[in-house]
Coordinates of C-alpha atoms in Angstrom, one line a residue:
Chain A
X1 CA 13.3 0.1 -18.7
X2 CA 13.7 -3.1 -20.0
X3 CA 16.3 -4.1 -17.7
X4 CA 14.2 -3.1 -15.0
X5 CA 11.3 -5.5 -15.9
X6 CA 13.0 -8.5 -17.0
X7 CA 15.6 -8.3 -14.1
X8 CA 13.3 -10.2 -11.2
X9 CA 12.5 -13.0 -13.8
X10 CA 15.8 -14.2 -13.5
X11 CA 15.9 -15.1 -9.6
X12 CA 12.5 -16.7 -10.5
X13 CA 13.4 -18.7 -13.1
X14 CA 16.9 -20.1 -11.2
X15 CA 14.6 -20.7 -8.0
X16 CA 12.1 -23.2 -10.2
X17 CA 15.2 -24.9 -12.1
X18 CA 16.5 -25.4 -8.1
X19 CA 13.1 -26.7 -7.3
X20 CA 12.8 -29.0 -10.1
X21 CA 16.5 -30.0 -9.2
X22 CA 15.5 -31.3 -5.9
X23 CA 12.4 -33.0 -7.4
X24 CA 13.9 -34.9 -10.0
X25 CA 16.9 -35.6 -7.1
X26 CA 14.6 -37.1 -5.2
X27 CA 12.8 -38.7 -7.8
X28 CA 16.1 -40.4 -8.6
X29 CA 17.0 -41.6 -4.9
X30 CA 13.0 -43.0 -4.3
X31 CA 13.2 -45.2 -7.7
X32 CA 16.5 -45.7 -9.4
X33 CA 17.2 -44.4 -12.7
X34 CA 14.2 -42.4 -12.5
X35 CA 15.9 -39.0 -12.1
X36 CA 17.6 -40.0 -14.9
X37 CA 13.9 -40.7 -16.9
X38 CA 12.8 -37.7 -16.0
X39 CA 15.4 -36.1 -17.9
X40 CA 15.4 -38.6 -21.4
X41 CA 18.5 -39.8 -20.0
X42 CA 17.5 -43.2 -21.0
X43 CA 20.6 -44.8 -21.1
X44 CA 21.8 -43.8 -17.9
X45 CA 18.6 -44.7 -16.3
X46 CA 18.4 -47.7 -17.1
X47 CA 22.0 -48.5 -16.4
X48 CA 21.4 -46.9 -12.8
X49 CA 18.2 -49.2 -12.3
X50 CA 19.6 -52.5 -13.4
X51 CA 22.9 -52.0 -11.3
X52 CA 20.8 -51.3 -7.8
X53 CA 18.8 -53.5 -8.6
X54 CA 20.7 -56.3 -9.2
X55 CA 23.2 -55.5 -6.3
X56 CA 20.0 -55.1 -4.3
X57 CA 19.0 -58.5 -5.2
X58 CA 21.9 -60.2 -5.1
X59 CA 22.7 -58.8 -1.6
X60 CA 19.7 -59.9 0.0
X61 CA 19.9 -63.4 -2.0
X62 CA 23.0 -63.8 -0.7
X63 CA 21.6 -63.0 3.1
X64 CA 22.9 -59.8 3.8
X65 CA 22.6 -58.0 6.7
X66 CA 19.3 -55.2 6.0
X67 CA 20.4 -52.5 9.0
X68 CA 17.2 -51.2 10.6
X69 CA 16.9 -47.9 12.1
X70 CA 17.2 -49.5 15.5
X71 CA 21.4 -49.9 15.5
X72 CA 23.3 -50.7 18.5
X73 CA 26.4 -48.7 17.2
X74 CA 27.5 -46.2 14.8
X75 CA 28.7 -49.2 12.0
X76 CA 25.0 -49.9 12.2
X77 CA 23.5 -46.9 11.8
X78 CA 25.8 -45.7 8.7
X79 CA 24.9 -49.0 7.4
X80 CA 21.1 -47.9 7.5
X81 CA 22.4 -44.9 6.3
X82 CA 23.5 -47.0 3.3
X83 CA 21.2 -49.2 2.9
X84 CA 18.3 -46.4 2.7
X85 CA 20.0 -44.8 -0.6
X86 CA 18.7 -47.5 -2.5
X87 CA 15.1 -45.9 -2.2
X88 CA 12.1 -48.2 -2.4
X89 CA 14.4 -51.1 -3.3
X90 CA 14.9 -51.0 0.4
X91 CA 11.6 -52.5 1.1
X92 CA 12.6 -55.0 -1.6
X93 CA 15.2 -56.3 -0.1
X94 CA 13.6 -56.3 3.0
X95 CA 10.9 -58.4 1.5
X96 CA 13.3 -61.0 -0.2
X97 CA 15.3 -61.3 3.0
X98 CA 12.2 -63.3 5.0
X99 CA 14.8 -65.7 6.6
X100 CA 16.5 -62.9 8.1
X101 CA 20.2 -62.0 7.4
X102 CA 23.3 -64.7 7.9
X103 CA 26.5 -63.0 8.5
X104 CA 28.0 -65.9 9.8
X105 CA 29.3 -67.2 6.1
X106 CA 31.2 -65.1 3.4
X107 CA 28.1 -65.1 1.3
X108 CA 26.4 -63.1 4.2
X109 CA 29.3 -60.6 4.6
X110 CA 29.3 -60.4 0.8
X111 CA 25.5 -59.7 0.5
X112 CA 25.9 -56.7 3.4
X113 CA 28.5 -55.1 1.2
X114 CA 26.6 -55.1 -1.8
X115 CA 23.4 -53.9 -0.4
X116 CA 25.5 -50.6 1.5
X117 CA 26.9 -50.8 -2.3
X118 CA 23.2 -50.3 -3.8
X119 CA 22.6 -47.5 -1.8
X120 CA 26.1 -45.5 -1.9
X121 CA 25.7 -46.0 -5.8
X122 CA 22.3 -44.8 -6.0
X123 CA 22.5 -42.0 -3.5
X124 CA 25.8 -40.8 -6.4
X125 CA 23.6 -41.6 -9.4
X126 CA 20.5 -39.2 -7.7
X127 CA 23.4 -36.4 -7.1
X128 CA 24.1 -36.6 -10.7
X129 CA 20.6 -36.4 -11.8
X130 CA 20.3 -33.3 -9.7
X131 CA 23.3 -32.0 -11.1
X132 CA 22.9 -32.2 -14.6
X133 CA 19.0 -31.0 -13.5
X134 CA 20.6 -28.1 -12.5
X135 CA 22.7 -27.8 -15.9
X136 CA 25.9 -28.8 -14.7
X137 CA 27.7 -30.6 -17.2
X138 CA 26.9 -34.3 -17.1
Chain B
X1 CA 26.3 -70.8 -8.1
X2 CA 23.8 -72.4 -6.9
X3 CA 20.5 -70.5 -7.1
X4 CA 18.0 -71.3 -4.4
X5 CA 17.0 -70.1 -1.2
X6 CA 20.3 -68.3 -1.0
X7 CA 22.6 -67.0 -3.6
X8 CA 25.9 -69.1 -3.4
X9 CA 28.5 -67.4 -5.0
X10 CA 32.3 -68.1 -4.6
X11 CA 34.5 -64.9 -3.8
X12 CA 35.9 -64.9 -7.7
X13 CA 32.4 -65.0 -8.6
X14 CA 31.1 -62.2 -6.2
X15 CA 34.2 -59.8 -6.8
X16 CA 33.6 -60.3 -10.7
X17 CA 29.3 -59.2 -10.3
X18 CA 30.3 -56.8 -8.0
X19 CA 33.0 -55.1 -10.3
X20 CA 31.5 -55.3 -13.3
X21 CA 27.9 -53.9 -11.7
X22 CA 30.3 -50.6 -10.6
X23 CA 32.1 -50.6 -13.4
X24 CA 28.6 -50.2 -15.9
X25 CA 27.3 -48.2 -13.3
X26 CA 30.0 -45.5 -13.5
X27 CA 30.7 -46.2 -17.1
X28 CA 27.2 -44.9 -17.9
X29 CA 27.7 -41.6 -14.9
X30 CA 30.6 -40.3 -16.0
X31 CA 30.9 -40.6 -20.4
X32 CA 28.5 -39.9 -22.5
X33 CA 29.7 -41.7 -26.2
X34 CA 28.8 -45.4 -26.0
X35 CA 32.3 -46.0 -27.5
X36 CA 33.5 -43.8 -24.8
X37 CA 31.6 -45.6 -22.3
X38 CA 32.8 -49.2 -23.6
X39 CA 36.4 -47.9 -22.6
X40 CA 36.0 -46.9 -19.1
X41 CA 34.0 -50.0 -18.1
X42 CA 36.8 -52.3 -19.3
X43 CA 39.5 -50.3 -18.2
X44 CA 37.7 -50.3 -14.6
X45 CA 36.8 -53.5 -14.8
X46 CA 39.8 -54.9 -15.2
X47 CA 41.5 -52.4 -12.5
X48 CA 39.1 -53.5 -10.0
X49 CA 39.8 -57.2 -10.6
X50 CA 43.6 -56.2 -11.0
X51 CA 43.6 -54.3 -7.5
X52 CA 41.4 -57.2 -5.7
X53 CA 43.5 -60.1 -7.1
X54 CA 46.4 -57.6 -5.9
X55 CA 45.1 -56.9 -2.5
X56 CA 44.5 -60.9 -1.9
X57 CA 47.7 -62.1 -3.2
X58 CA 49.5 -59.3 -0.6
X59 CA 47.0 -60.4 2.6
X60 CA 47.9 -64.1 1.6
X61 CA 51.3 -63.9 3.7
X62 CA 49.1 -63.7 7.0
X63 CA 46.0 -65.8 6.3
X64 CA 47.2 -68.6 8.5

């Protein structure tokens, strides 16, 4: 009998851990580190929000190319791709960027890399929030 | 480095930010002691400076 009641809570109870997965996944792409918060992972967030961020700015200092979802070829668009894993700090370095990008120096090529580099990074540091959300060892 | 409109960073200077803003990054990811985590991001640190250094030196026949 008691098997028979407590049985169904189970599925429930793995469906809201998925669901709060997700969130705090999500949590963590949007805002860096924040995944991370939302777990007392203090260390790691932090660490996650300082290193996009600081790539962030640096690439756009540095006159990076910011890809837009307007691409003319499939380098572009993966570099969208990239550059929107960085979450909100996309609209950052959007905003520092008001000259425009300058690929036409090293510093420029530089900056592109370490913008894609921001987002790659933080799109692996939102997977582990969602992982260890999930209880996965992490 | 020259901080104004635009970062100026030479390439030593950019590999070294960039490899040591990875290495914290997965330092922190993947252990969880801080003694633990002091390890990896040296060790990665340096292999990421050892492997760009590396990979410089060996493209350096065919620069010109």
């Amino acid at each position: 009998m008691t098997g028979e009641t407590s049985a169904p809570a189970v599925p429930q109870q793995n469906s809201r851990r998925e669901r709060i997965a997700f969130a705090i996944g999500v949590a963590g792409w949007l805002v860096p580190g924040l995944g991370h918060a939302l777990m007392k992972m203090w260390g790691r967030a932090v660490a996650c929000f300082l290193t996009v961020g600081v790539l962030v700015i640096l690439g756009a200092g540095m006159r990076g190319n910011v890809f837009n979802s307007s691409g003319n070829d499939a380098f572009d668009s993966l570099g969208y791709l990239a550059d929107l894993g960085t979450g909100t700090f996309y609209m950052l370095a959007r905003a520092l960027e008001r000259d425009g990008s300058d690929v036409s120096r090293a510093e420029g090529d530089y900056g592109t890399r370490f913008l894609a580099t921001a987002g790659v990074l933080n799109l692996l540091a939102a997977l582990h929030a969602y992982e260890a959300a999930r209880g996965r060892k992490a | 480095m020259n901080v104004g409109p635009g970062f100026k960073l030479t390439h030593l200077q950019a590999m070294l930010l960039f490899a040591l803003a990875i290495s914290i990054a997965f330092g922190f990811l993947s252990r969880r002691k801080p003694i633990e985590r002091v390890k990896y991001i040296v060790w990665s640190l340096f292999l990421f400076l050892l492997i760009g250094v590396g990979i410089g030196w060996a493209m350096y026949p065919f620069s010109r």
